[in-house]
Structure formats: structure tokens, C-alpha cells
Amino acid sequence: MQMTDLIVKKRDGHELSTEEIRFMISNYTSGVIPDYQMSAMCMAILFKGMNDREILDLTLAMMHSGDVVDLSGIDGVKADKHSTGGVGDKTSLVLCPMVAACGMKIAKMSGRGLGHTGGTIDKLESFPGFSTALSRREFINSVNKNGIAIIGQTGNICPADKLLYALRDVTGTVPSIPLIASSIMSKKLAAGADVIVLDVKCGSGAFMKTEADAVRLAETMVRLGTMAGRKCSALITDMDQPLGHSIGNIIEVREAVSVLRGRDEGDLLEVCLALGSEMLVLGGFADDRAEAGKMLMRTVRDGSALEKLADMVEAQGGKREYVYNTDLLSNAAVELKAVAEKSGYIRFIDAEKIGLASMHLGGGRVTKESAIDATVGVFLHKKVGDRVGFGEVLAQVFGSDYEKTESARREIVSAYVISDEPVEKPAFIKRIITPAG
Ligand code: URA
């Protein structure tokens, strides 16, 4: 078999066989197929697409290019969640303890933030002493004991995807549904959960800017998960403004805890309830979404979800009192207020600009190697649809030095669009995609 023939075949719009896809992925991972041939193949896939059978073969070939996590040592139904990435997205910190308090097992591997989007691992490391680098045995034991553990990616998960993603990044071949879907799902399948719920973000702060593209990606991933024998569904959720009020690390942990204490309602809670309901229904813990929603809210009211978060923090090296009293976490050195330059109604908040402002403050990574400052960030007092008066505070900005904080403050003011006419609050959950359609 020759890679050149496969490139020509795909370029001319033909279907690649299972053997051809396996040949391509295994030889690319081992270095036999060079980057220039693989980039030509990615471009051919971007233009000509792939059918479901090809995408599944590609996903499975990438999944088996490295370690496949064996979660059979954990009793019960294991659930995982994936978000395509957004600004202020701290859903895992809220959702996972809630679902674990309902009896489902959360054995989750999460990522670090890069660019304008944050990562769960960075947020969890805001708890002093918290370790996201458990051994496989510690991870399994922790889930069996507490029902929940969240760690960073360990071992050699999907090396083919690591190579391919880096290549796609520099060859203009990221925005291809077959390539994105196989990249995400190969990692999720390798992580071993029985139930996978996907949060596909859509809007200015997301990877998928339009609802139509988000739906196409979500439908493809749900089909892949189902074909691979997992229970899988997806939500399309709004990212035309940041999720919740806070963007940063410690500041997002505080907001997550506040939601778990039942002190905060709004888009963050709504998205977590919707994702959690899908998990409970798919896992057979509830008959329908209404029952699942009630179960999840009960975990907030009776404090069991907060207990789960504290159990996890303690099991992974932190102190539970930081969960019960987030004032113990450090504060930023500088605080400035971004105020409205006119009165009216908030029409739009550019999530990407806010995410970048947080990154420039030091809360996010410019490169994979950058260190982050957990104390900095932004707290949005006004969200889309809110009324604001001239000079009223739109957001608080937390930084480490005056100059950077002032520059972020200006970025934040420019991220807000204020209109004279009243603006309706947007729907946070746009669609639910199930295997049945
Ligand atoms: N996230 C991934 O993991 N892969 C992609 O291709 C795009 C987003």
C-alpha cells in the first residue's frame, strides 16, 4: 500500500477502506509516513469529507494508536463529559460532583487551558496541594471510594491525535467535521467511560461559530459514540457570551462552589442540569430528564454535591476546608472596575475578547509551557439582556499589576455592546442531540 495512492483516492472523492485508514494512522504514528503526505491527506479529507464508516475507522485507529484506559476495576456506570471549549466554562466543577452524588461514577481525564479558553485541570489546581497526576491505581481507588476523580491526561493516550492535531493546526486543516469528530471521540473512547455526554459550544467564543455547524459536529460525534458501543448524547449550548459570571481560575472555583451551595442560579446551573440529566438518563439512573433534574437539584439542596467536591479535593491532596470556605483561596493584587460608557441593555458580550483579556492578565496560556496566575480574572456583573445605567459596573477585573489590569479593563469595556432597545435573554441550551435524532 502506498500513501500517495491513498491521497489521490481521497482527493478524487473516493472512500478509503478500513485497511487503508489503519495503514495510514499506524504508519503516520510510527513516523514512516511524513508530515507533508499526511497534510495533503488532511486537506483532501477537509474538501472531500468522509462517510460515517470512514470516520469511525479513523476514530478507532487513532484510539488504538496508544493506551486505552481500562475502567473495569470501577464498580458501576462510569460517565464522562466533554466540552468543545468555551470562556468561563466551569461546568465540570459543578456537574461532576452533582452526578457523583446521584451514584454515577465520574472517572474523568481533563485538559489544561490554552489560548482564550480555560481548562478544568488548571481550575482544580487552584486548591493548594491538589494533584491531578494520580497513578492509574490511585485513580481507580479514588473513584471506587468517593465516586469521583478528575485527573490530567496520563500515559500515552491517542498519540496519533497529538501528532495530527499539531499538524492540522499549522496546515489550515482544523475545521473539518470528520477530523474534529474523530480527534475528540478517539480520546473520549480511549478514556473508557460507558456514558459520554458532549457539550458542543456554539457562538462567538466557541470553535463552532454557527448552530448549523455545531449540530453537524454533535450529530457526527453522537453517531460515532453509539457505533462504538457507548451511550452518548450531545447538547448544543450558547457561547455567544461567557458562561456564568467568572472567567479565570480561583474566581471560577468560587462560582462553581456558590452554584453547588444553591446560591447561584442562571446559565451555569441550567447547562449543568441539562448535561447531568442526559448522563443520568443514559446511565439508567432516571427515567426521564424531569426526574433527573429533580435528583440533581436535591444534591444541591442537601449539600451532597458539595460534599463530593470536598471528598475529591481531599482525596487528591487538597484540604476540604477550602471547598467550604473559598475565601481561603488567594486574591489578586489589583482590582479595577469596567463601567458602562452609556446606559441601555446588554446586547452582546464578545466571549473571545473576554477570554483573551483574562489570558493577557496571566489567567490563561499563550503557549503550552506558559505558567498561569490562578488569582487573576474577570467577574461579569452584567450579562446579555441586563439593563445597565451610565457609569454602572459591567465587570470587575482582577490582575497582578496595574498596567496589565488597566489594559484588560479597556478590552472588557470594548467587549460589551449596549443597545438602546430592550434585549431578550438568550436560550442557553439550543438543542439536544440524541442517538435517536
Ligand atoms: N478539539 C480536539 O480535541 N480536536 C479537534 O480537532 C478540535 C478540538
Coordinates of C-alpha atoms and ligand atoms in Angstrom, one line a residue:
M1 CA 0.0 0.0 0.0
Q2 CA 1.3 3.5 -0.9
M3 CA 0.3 6.7 0.9
T4 CA 0.4 8.5 -2.4
D5 CA -2.3 6.3 -3.8
L6 CA -4.5 6.9 -0.7
I7 CA -4.1 10.7 -1.1
V8 CA -5.1 10.5 -4.7
K9 CA -8.1 8.3 -3.9
K10 CA -9.4 10.8 -1.3
R11 CA -8.5 13.8 -3.4
D12 CA -10.8 12.3 -6.1
G13 CA -13.6 11.9 -3.6
H14 CA -13.5 8.1 -3.1
E15 CA -14.0 6.1 0.1
L16 CA -10.9 4.8 2.0
S17 CA -11.2 1.2 3.2
T18 CA -10.7 0.2 6.8
E19 CA -7.3 -1.3 6.0
E20 CA -6.2 1.9 4.2
I21 CA -7.2 4.0 7.2
R22 CA -5.4 1.7 9.7
F23 CA -2.3 1.7 7.4
M24 CA -2.3 5.5 7.2
I25 CA -2.7 6.1 11.0
S26 CA -0.2 3.4 12.2
N27 CA 2.5 4.4 9.7
Y28 CA 2.0 8.1 10.4
T29 CA 2.3 7.5 14.2
S30 CA 5.4 5.5 13.8
G31 CA 7.0 8.1 11.6
V32 CA 7.0 6.2 8.3
I33 CA 4.5 8.5 6.6
P34 CA 6.0 12.0 6.6
D35 CA 4.1 15.2 7.6
Y36 CA 3.9 16.5 4.1
Q37 CA 1.9 13.5 2.9
M38 CA -0.4 13.5 6.0
S39 CA -1.1 17.2 5.5
A40 CA -2.1 16.5 1.9
M41 CA -4.4 13.8 3.2
C42 CA -5.9 16.1 5.8
M43 CA -6.6 18.7 3.1
A44 CA -8.2 16.1 0.9
I45 CA -10.4 15.0 3.8
L46 CA -11.3 18.6 4.5
F47 CA -12.5 19.1 1.0
K48 CA -14.0 15.7 0.1
G49 CA -15.3 14.6 3.6
M50 CA -15.7 11.1 4.9
N51 CA -18.7 8.9 5.4
D52 CA -19.7 7.5 8.8
R53 CA -17.8 4.2 8.3
E54 CA -14.6 6.0 7.4
I55 CA -14.9 8.4 10.3
L56 CA -15.5 5.5 12.7
D57 CA -12.5 3.6 11.3
L58 CA -10.3 6.8 11.6
T59 CA -11.6 7.3 15.2
L60 CA -10.9 3.7 16.2
A61 CA -7.5 3.7 14.5
M62 CA -6.5 6.8 16.5
M63 CA -8.0 5.4 19.7
H64 CA -5.8 2.3 19.4
S65 CA -2.7 4.2 18.5
G66 CA -1.9 4.3 22.2
D67 CA -3.2 3.3 25.6
V68 CA -6.9 2.5 26.1
V69 CA -7.9 3.1 29.7
D70 CA -9.4 0.1 31.5
L71 CA -12.0 1.3 33.9
S72 CA -13.3 -2.3 34.6
G73 CA -11.9 -2.0 38.2
I74 CA -14.5 0.6 39.0
D75 CA -17.9 -0.7 40.0
G76 CA -21.0 0.8 38.4
V77 CA -21.7 3.0 35.5
K78 CA -18.9 5.4 34.5
A79 CA -19.7 8.7 33.0
D80 CA -17.6 11.3 31.2
K81 CA -18.3 14.6 29.7
H82 CA -16.5 16.6 27.0
S83 CA -16.8 20.3 26.2
T84 CA -15.6 21.7 22.9
G85 CA -14.2 24.6 25.0
G86 CA -15.5 28.0 25.9
V87 CA -14.9 31.0 28.0
G88 CA -15.9 30.7 31.7
D89 CA -16.8 27.1 31.2
K90 CA -16.5 25.6 34.7
T91 CA -19.3 23.0 34.2
S92 CA -17.2 20.0 35.1
L93 CA -16.6 21.5 38.6
V94 CA -20.3 21.7 39.2
L95 CA -21.7 18.9 37.1
C96 CA -19.3 16.1 38.1
P97 CA -19.9 16.3 41.9
M98 CA -23.7 16.6 41.3
V99 CA -23.8 13.4 39.1
A100 CA -21.4 11.6 41.5
A101 CA -23.8 12.4 44.4
C102 CA -26.5 10.7 42.4
G103 CA -24.5 7.5 42.4
M104 CA -22.9 7.6 38.9
K105 CA -19.1 7.2 38.8
I106 CA -17.0 10.0 37.4
A107 CA -13.6 8.9 36.3
K108 CA -12.5 11.8 34.2
M109 CA -9.4 13.0 32.4
S110 CA -9.4 16.7 31.7
G111 CA -7.1 19.1 29.9
R112 CA -5.4 22.4 30.7
G113 CA -6.4 25.6 29.1
L114 CA -4.8 27.0 26.0
G115 CA -5.4 30.4 24.4
H116 CA -8.7 32.2 25.3
T117 CA -10.3 29.1 26.8
G118 CA -9.7 27.7 30.3
G119 CA -9.1 24.1 31.4
T120 CA -10.6 22.1 34.3
I121 CA -7.2 20.9 35.5
D122 CA -5.9 24.5 36.0
K123 CA -9.0 25.4 37.9
L124 CA -8.7 22.4 40.2
E125 CA -5.1 23.2 40.9
S126 CA -6.3 26.4 42.4
F127 CA -6.9 24.3 45.5
P128 CA -3.5 24.3 47.3
G129 CA -1.9 20.8 47.2
F130 CA -4.4 19.4 44.7
S131 CA -2.8 16.8 42.5
T132 CA -4.1 15.9 39.0
A133 CA -1.3 13.4 38.5
L134 CA -2.6 10.3 40.2
S135 CA -1.3 6.8 39.2
R136 CA -3.8 4.5 37.5
R137 CA -4.3 2.6 40.7
E138 CA -4.8 5.7 42.8
F139 CA -7.3 7.0 40.2
I140 CA -9.4 3.8 40.2
N141 CA -9.3 3.5 44.1
S142 CA -10.3 7.1 44.4
V143 CA -13.3 6.7 42.1
N144 CA -14.3 3.5 43.9
K145 CA -14.1 5.2 47.3
N146 CA -15.6 8.7 46.5
G147 CA -17.4 8.1 43.2
I148 CA -15.3 10.9 41.6
A149 CA -11.8 11.7 40.5
I150 CA -10.6 14.1 37.9
I151 CA -7.0 13.9 36.6
G152 CA -4.9 15.2 33.8
Q153 CA -4.2 13.0 30.8
T154 CA -1.8 10.3 31.7
G155 CA 0.1 7.7 29.7
N156 CA 0.1 7.6 26.0
I157 CA -3.4 8.4 25.1
C158 CA -4.0 8.8 21.3
P159 CA -0.5 9.7 20.2
A160 CA -1.8 9.7 16.6
D161 CA -4.2 12.5 17.5
K162 CA -1.4 14.5 19.2
L163 CA 0.6 14.4 16.0
L164 CA -2.3 15.0 13.7
Y165 CA -3.7 17.9 15.8
A166 CA -0.4 19.7 15.8
L167 CA -0.1 19.2 12.0
R168 CA -3.7 20.4 11.3
D169 CA -3.0 23.5 13.4
V170 CA -0.3 24.6 11.1
T171 CA -1.8 23.4 7.8
G172 CA -5.2 25.1 7.9
T173 CA -7.0 21.7 8.3
V174 CA -8.5 22.1 11.7
P175 CA -12.1 23.0 10.6
S176 CA -13.1 19.6 9.1
I177 CA -16.0 17.8 10.8
P178 CA -14.6 14.3 10.2
L179 CA -11.2 15.4 11.6
I180 CA -12.6 17.2 14.6
A181 CA -15.1 14.5 15.5
S182 CA -12.5 11.7 15.2
S183 CA -10.0 13.7 17.2
I184 CA -12.4 14.3 20.1
M185 CA -14.1 10.9 20.1
S186 CA -10.8 8.9 19.8
K187 CA -9.7 10.5 23.1
K188 CA -13.1 10.1 24.8
L189 CA -13.4 6.4 23.7
A190 CA -9.8 5.7 24.9
A191 CA -10.7 7.2 28.3
G192 CA -13.1 4.3 28.9
A193 CA -16.4 5.7 30.2
D194 CA -19.7 3.9 29.4
V195 CA -21.7 7.1 29.2
I196 CA -20.4 10.1 27.3
V197 CA -22.2 13.5 27.2
L198 CA -20.8 16.1 24.9
D199 CA -21.3 19.9 25.3
V200 CA -20.8 21.4 21.9
K201 CA -20.5 25.2 22.3
C202 CA -21.7 27.5 19.6
G203 CA -21.2 31.2 19.2
S204 CA -18.6 33.9 19.1
G205 CA -16.4 32.4 21.9
A206 CA -16.5 28.9 20.5
F207 CA -14.9 26.8 17.9
M208 CA -18.2 26.3 16.1
K209 CA -19.5 29.8 15.3
T210 CA -22.9 28.7 13.8
E211 CA -25.6 26.5 15.2
A212 CA -25.7 24.5 12.0
D213 CA -22.0 23.6 12.2
A214 CA -22.3 22.8 15.9
V215 CA -25.3 20.4 15.1
R216 CA -23.4 18.7 12.3
L217 CA -20.4 18.1 14.6
A218 CA -22.6 17.0 17.5
E219 CA -24.6 14.6 15.4
T220 CA -21.4 13.0 13.9
M221 CA -19.9 12.5 17.4
V222 CA -23.1 11.0 18.9
R223 CA -23.2 8.6 15.9
L224 CA -19.5 7.7 16.5
G225 CA -20.0 7.1 20.2
T226 CA -23.1 5.0 19.6
M227 CA -21.4 2.9 16.8
A228 CA -18.5 2.3 19.2
G229 CA -21.0 0.8 21.8
R230 CA -21.2 3.7 24.2
K231 CA -24.2 5.6 25.4
C232 CA -23.8 9.1 24.0
S233 CA -25.7 12.3 23.5
A234 CA -24.8 16.0 23.0
L235 CA -26.1 19.4 23.9
I236 CA -25.6 22.5 21.8
T237 CA -25.1 25.3 24.3
D238 CA -24.6 29.0 23.9
M239 CA -21.2 30.6 23.8
D240 CA -22.2 34.0 22.4
Q241 CA -21.3 35.3 25.9
P242 CA -19.1 33.7 28.6
L243 CA -20.8 31.0 30.7
G244 CA -21.7 32.2 34.2
H245 CA -20.1 35.3 35.7
S246 CA -16.5 34.5 36.3
I247 CA -13.5 33.9 34.0
G248 CA -10.2 32.9 35.5
N249 CA -9.2 30.1 37.8
I250 CA -9.8 30.8 41.6
I251 CA -12.6 33.0 40.6
E252 CA -14.3 30.2 38.6
V253 CA -13.8 27.8 41.5
R254 CA -15.6 30.3 43.8
E255 CA -18.5 30.5 41.3
A256 CA -18.7 26.7 41.0
V257 CA -18.9 26.3 44.8
S258 CA -21.5 29.0 45.0
V259 CA -23.7 27.1 42.5
L260 CA -23.2 23.9 44.4
R261 CA -24.3 25.7 47.6
G262 CA -27.5 26.7 45.8
R263 CA -26.7 30.4 45.9
D264 CA -26.4 31.0 42.2
E265 CA -28.9 30.3 39.5
G266 CA -28.7 31.1 35.8
D267 CA -26.9 29.8 32.7
L268 CA -24.2 27.8 34.5
L269 CA -26.7 25.9 36.7
E270 CA -29.0 25.4 33.7
V271 CA -26.3 24.0 31.5
C272 CA -25.1 21.7 34.3
L273 CA -28.6 20.4 35.0
A274 CA -29.1 19.7 31.3
L275 CA -25.8 17.9 30.9
G276 CA -26.3 16.0 34.2
S277 CA -29.8 14.9 33.2
E278 CA -28.5 13.4 30.0
M279 CA -25.9 11.5 32.0
L280 CA -28.5 10.1 34.5
V281 CA -31.0 9.1 31.8
L282 CA -28.4 7.5 29.6
G283 CA -26.9 5.7 32.6
G284 CA -30.3 4.4 33.7
F285 CA -30.4 6.4 36.9
A286 CA -33.5 8.3 35.9
D287 CA -36.4 7.5 33.6
D288 CA -36.6 11.0 32.1
R289 CA -35.0 14.4 32.1
A290 CA -37.6 15.8 34.6
E291 CA -36.8 13.1 37.2
A292 CA -33.1 13.5 36.6
G293 CA -33.3 17.3 37.1
K294 CA -35.0 16.8 40.4
M295 CA -32.4 14.3 41.5
L296 CA -29.6 16.8 40.6
M297 CA -31.2 19.7 42.4
R298 CA -31.7 17.5 45.5
T299 CA -27.8 17.1 45.6
V300 CA -27.5 20.9 45.8
R301 CA -30.2 21.3 48.5
D302 CA -29.0 18.5 50.8
G303 CA -25.3 19.5 50.3
S304 CA -24.2 16.1 49.0
A305 CA -22.8 17.6 45.8
L306 CA -20.6 20.0 47.7
E307 CA -19.5 17.0 49.9
K308 CA -18.5 15.1 46.8
L309 CA -16.3 18.0 45.7
A310 CA -14.7 18.2 49.1
D311 CA -14.2 14.4 49.1
M312 CA -12.4 14.7 45.7
V313 CA -10.2 17.7 46.7
E314 CA -9.2 15.9 49.9
A315 CA -8.5 12.5 48.1
Q316 CA -6.3 14.4 45.6
G317 CA -4.1 16.2 48.2
G318 CA -6.1 19.4 48.9
K319 CA -7.9 20.5 52.1
R320 CA -11.7 20.2 52.3
E321 CA -12.0 23.5 54.2
Y322 CA -11.0 25.4 51.0
V323 CA -14.2 24.0 49.4
Y324 CA -16.4 25.0 52.3
N325 CA -14.7 28.4 52.6
T326 CA -13.3 29.6 49.2
D327 CA -12.3 33.0 50.9
L328 CA -9.2 31.0 52.0
L329 CA -8.1 30.9 48.4
S330 CA -5.7 33.7 47.4
N331 CA -6.9 37.1 46.0
A332 CA -5.5 39.2 43.2
A333 CA -3.3 42.2 44.0
V334 CA -5.1 44.7 41.8
E335 CA -8.8 45.2 41.2
L336 CA -10.4 47.6 38.7
K337 CA -13.9 48.2 37.6
A338 CA -15.0 48.3 34.0
V339 CA -18.0 50.6 33.8
A340 CA -20.7 51.3 31.1
E341 CA -20.0 54.3 28.9
K342 CA -23.7 54.6 28.0
S343 CA -27.0 53.4 29.5
G344 CA -29.1 50.7 27.8
Y345 CA -29.4 47.0 27.5
I346 CA -26.5 44.5 27.1
R347 CA -26.9 43.1 23.5
F348 CA -23.7 41.2 23.2
I349 CA -20.5 40.3 25.2
D350 CA -17.7 39.1 22.9
A351 CA -16.7 35.9 24.8
E352 CA -13.4 35.6 22.9
K353 CA -12.3 39.1 23.8
I354 CA -13.1 38.4 27.5
G355 CA -11.2 35.2 27.3
L356 CA -8.2 36.9 25.7
A357 CA -8.4 39.7 28.4
S358 CA -8.2 37.0 31.1
M359 CA -5.3 35.4 29.3
H360 CA -3.4 38.7 29.0
L361 CA -3.9 39.2 32.7
G362 CA -2.0 35.9 33.2
G363 CA -5.0 33.6 33.7
G364 CA -4.5 31.6 30.5
R365 CA -1.7 30.2 28.5
V366 CA -0.2 31.8 25.4
T367 CA 1.8 28.6 24.8
K368 CA 1.6 25.1 26.3
E369 CA 4.6 26.0 28.5
S370 CA 3.3 29.3 30.0
A371 CA 2.7 29.4 33.7
I372 CA -0.6 30.8 34.9
D373 CA -1.7 33.1 37.7
A374 CA -4.7 31.5 39.4
T375 CA -5.7 34.7 41.2
V376 CA -6.4 36.9 38.1
G377 CA -9.6 37.0 36.1
V378 CA -12.8 38.8 35.3
F379 CA -16.2 38.9 37.1
L380 CA -19.1 39.9 34.8
H381 CA -21.8 41.8 36.7
K382 CA -23.9 42.3 33.6
K383 CA -24.9 39.7 31.1
V384 CA -26.8 39.7 27.8
G385 CA -30.3 41.1 28.3
D386 CA -29.5 43.0 31.6
R387 CA -30.2 46.7 31.9
V388 CA -27.3 49.0 32.7
G389 CA -27.0 52.6 33.7
F390 CA -24.3 55.1 32.6
G391 CA -21.3 54.6 34.8
E392 CA -22.6 51.3 36.3
V393 CA -20.2 48.5 36.8
L394 CA -20.1 46.0 33.9
A395 CA -17.3 43.8 35.3
Q396 CA -14.6 43.6 37.9
V397 CA -11.1 43.0 36.6
F398 CA -8.5 41.2 38.8
G399 CA -4.8 41.4 38.0
S400 CA -1.3 41.2 39.3
D401 CA -0.1 44.7 38.3
Y402 CA -1.8 47.9 37.4
E403 CA -0.8 48.3 33.8
K404 CA -2.0 44.8 32.7
T405 CA -5.2 45.2 34.7
E406 CA -5.9 48.6 33.1
S407 CA -5.3 47.3 29.6
A408 CA -7.6 44.3 30.3
R409 CA -10.2 46.7 31.7
R410 CA -10.3 48.6 28.4
E411 CA -10.5 45.3 26.5
I412 CA -13.5 44.3 28.6
V413 CA -15.4 47.6 28.1
S414 CA -14.9 47.1 24.3
A415 CA -16.3 43.5 24.5
Y416 CA -19.7 44.8 25.6
V417 CA -22.2 46.0 23.1
I418 CA -25.0 48.1 24.7
S419 CA -28.2 48.9 22.8
D420 CA -31.0 51.4 23.5
E421 CA -33.7 48.8 22.9
P422 CA -34.5 46.0 25.4
V423 CA -32.8 42.7 24.6
E424 CA -34.2 39.2 25.3
K425 CA -32.1 36.8 27.4
P426 CA -30.8 34.1 25.0
A427 CA -31.6 30.4 25.4
F428 CA -28.6 28.7 27.0
I429 CA -29.5 25.2 25.7
K430 CA -30.0 25.4 21.9
R431 CA -30.5 21.7 21.0
I432 CA -30.2 18.2 22.5
I433 CA -28.8 15.6 20.1
T434 CA -29.6 12.0 20.9
P435 CA -28.8 8.8 19.0
A436 CA -32.5 8.6 18.0
G437 CA -32.2 12.1 16.4
Ligands
URA1 N1 -10.6 19.6 20.0 C1 -9.9 18.4 19.7 O1 -9.6 17.7 20.6 N2 -9.7 18.1 18.4 C2 -10.1 18.9 17.4 O2 -9.8 18.6 16.3 C3 -10.7 20.1 17.7 C4 -10.9 20.5 19.0

